[in-house]
GROMACS .gro file of C-alpha atoms in nm:
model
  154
    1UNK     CA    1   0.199   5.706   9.879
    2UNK     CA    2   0.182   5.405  10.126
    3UNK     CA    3   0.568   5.438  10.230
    4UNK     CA    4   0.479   5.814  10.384
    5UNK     CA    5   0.159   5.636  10.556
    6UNK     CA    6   0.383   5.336  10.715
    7UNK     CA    7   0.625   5.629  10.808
    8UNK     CA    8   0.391   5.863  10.993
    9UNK     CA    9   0.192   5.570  11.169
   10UNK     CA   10   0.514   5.436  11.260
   11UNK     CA   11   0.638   5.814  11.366
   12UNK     CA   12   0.283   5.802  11.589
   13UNK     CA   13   0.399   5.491  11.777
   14UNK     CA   14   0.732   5.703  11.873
   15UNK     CA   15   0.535   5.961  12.043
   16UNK     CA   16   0.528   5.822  12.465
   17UNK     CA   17   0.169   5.746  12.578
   18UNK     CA   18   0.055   5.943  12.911
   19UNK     CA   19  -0.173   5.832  13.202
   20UNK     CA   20  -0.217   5.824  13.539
   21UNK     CA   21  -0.235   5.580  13.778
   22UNK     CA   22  -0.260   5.452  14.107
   23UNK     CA   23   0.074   5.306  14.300
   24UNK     CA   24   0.045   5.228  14.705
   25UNK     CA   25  -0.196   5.531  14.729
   26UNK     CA   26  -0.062   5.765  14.551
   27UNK     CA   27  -0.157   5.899  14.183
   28UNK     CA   28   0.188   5.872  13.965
   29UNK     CA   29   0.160   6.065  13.583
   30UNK     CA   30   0.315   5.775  13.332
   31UNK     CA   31   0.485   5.822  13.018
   32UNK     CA   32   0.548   5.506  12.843
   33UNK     CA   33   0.607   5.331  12.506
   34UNK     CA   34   0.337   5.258  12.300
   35UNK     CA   35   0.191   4.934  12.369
   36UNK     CA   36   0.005   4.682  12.140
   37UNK     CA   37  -0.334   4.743  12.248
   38UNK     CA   38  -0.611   4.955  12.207
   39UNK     CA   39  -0.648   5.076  12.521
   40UNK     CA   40  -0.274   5.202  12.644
   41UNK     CA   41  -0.378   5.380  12.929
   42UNK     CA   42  -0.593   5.077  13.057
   43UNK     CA   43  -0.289   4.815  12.935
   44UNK     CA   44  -0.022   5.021  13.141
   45UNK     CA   45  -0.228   5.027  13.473
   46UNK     CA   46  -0.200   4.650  13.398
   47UNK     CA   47   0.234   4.658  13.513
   48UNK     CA   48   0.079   4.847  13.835
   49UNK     CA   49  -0.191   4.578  13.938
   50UNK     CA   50  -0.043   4.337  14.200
   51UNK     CA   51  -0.187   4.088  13.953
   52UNK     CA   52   0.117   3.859  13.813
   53UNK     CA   53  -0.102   3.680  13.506
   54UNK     CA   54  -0.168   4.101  13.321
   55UNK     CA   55   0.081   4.233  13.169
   56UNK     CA   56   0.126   4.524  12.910
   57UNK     CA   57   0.391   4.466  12.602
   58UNK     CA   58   0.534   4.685  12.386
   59UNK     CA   59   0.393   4.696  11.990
   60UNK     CA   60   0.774   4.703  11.830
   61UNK     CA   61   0.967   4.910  12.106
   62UNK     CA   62   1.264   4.753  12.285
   63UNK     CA   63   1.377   4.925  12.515
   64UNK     CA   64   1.043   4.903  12.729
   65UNK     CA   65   1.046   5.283  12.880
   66UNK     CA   66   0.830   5.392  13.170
   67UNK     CA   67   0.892   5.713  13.356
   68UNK     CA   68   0.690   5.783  13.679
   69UNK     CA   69   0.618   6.140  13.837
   70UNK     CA   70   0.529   6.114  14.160
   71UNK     CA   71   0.342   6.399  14.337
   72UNK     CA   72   0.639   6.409  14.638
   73UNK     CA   73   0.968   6.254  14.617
   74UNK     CA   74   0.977   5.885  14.726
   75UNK     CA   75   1.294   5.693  14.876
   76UNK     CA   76   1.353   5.396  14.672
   77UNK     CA   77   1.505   5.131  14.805
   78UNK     CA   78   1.510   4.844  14.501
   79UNK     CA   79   1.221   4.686  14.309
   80UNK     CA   80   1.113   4.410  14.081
   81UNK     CA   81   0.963   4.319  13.803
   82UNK     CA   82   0.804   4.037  13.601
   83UNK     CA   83   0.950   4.010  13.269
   84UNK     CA   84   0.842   3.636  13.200
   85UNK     CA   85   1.131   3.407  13.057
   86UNK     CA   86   1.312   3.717  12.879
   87UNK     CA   87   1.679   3.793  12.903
   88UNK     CA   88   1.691   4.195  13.067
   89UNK     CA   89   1.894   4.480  13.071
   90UNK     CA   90   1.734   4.753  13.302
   91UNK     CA   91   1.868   5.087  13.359
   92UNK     CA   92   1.640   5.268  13.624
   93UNK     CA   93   1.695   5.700  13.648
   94UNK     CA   94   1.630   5.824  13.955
   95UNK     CA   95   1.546   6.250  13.938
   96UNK     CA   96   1.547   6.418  14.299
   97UNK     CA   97   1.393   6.700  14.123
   98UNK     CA   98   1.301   6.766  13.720
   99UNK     CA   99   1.598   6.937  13.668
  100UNK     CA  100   1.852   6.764  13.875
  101UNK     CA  101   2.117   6.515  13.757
  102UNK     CA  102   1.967   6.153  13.741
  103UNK     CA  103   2.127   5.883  13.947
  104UNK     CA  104   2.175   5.600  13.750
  105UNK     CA  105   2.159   5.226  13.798
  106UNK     CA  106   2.192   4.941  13.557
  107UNK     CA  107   2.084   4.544  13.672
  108UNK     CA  108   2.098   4.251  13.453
  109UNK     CA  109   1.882   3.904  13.463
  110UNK     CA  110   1.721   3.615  13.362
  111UNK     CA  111   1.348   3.562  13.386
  112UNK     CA  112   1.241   3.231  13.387
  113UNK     CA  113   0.916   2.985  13.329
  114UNK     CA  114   0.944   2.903  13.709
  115UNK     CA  115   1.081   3.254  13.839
  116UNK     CA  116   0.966   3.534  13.601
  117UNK     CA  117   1.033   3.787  13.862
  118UNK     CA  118   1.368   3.989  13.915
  119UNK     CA  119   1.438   4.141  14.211
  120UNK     CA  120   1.674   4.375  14.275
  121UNK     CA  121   1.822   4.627  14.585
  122UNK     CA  122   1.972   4.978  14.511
  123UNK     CA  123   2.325   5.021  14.671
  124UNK     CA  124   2.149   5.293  14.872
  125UNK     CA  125   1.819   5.420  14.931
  126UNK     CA  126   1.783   5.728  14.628
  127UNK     CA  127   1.492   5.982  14.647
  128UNK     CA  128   1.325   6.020  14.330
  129UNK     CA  129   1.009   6.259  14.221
  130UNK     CA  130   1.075   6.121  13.843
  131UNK     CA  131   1.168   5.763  13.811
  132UNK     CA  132   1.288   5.623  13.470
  133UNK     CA  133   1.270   5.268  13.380
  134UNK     CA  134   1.450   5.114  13.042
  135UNK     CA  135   1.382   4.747  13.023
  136UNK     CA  136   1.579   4.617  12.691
  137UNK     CA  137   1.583   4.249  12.558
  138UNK     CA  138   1.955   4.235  12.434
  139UNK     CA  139   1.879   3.896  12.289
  140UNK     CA  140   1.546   4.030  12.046
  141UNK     CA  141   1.584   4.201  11.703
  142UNK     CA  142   1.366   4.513  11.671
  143UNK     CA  143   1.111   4.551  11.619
  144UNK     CA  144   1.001   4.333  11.895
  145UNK     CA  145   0.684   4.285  12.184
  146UNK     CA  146   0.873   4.400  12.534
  147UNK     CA  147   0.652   4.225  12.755
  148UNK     CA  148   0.624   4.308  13.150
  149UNK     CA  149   0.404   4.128  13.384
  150UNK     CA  150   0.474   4.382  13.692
  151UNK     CA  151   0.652   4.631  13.888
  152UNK     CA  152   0.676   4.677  14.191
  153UNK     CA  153   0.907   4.949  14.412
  154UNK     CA  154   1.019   4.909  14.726
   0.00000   0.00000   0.00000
């Protein structure tokens, strides 16, 4: 019947997307919501681009999640993203290892037409080989389109 089709394709958009891609030189596995396109490892790279007019967006997921593997530990020290004029709630995991306990931060803001980009500093540099970022519209009902422009780590 068409309600168990709408319930497995929805089940299917549950499932995180995987890729890889390139950030400052190194090659960084993703796992990531599923995005409204047809092409969600191409879409994703699009958050990675230095390019501030691509974006990917989520097709009904809010929270936004991306995690990032990176092949050796990295020392954070903030970062920031483009989320257009949206209001945001971001939690960011940091994971020294797989199995270690994550460090957590949370930052709030307000994107705007004329400053779309938040930027944000981490108390104190964190090392992280898995990296965990939540981006939640508190303001949208789900489902919703989580759009971000970019990210970039510092």
């Amino acid at each position: 019947n068409i309600d168990e089709i709408f319930a497995a394709e929805k089940a299917e958009r549950q499932v995180l997307q995987e890729s890889v891609v390139t950030i400052d030189g190194q090659d960084v596995k993703l796992r990531y919501s599923f995005l409204d396109s047809s092409s969600q490892a191409e879409s994703m790279a699009l958050v990675f681009d230095n390019d501030p007019y691509t974006l990917a967006k989520t097709f009904e997921n809010n929270p936004f999640f991306i995690e990032m593997t990176f092949p050796t530990p990295r020392t954070l020290n903030g970062f920031s993203i483009n989320i257009g004029s949206a209001q945001a709630q971001i939690t960011l995991k940091c994971y020294a290892t797989p199995d270690a306990e994550p460090t957590v931060y949370t930052f709030e803001g307000q994107g705007t037409k004329e400053k779309p980009e938040l930027s944000f500093v981490l108390p104190a540099p964190t090392e992280a080989k898995i990296l965990q970022i939540e981006m939640l519209d508190p303001l949208a009902s789900n489902p919703t389109k989580i759009h971000i422009w970019e990210i970039k780590l510092r």
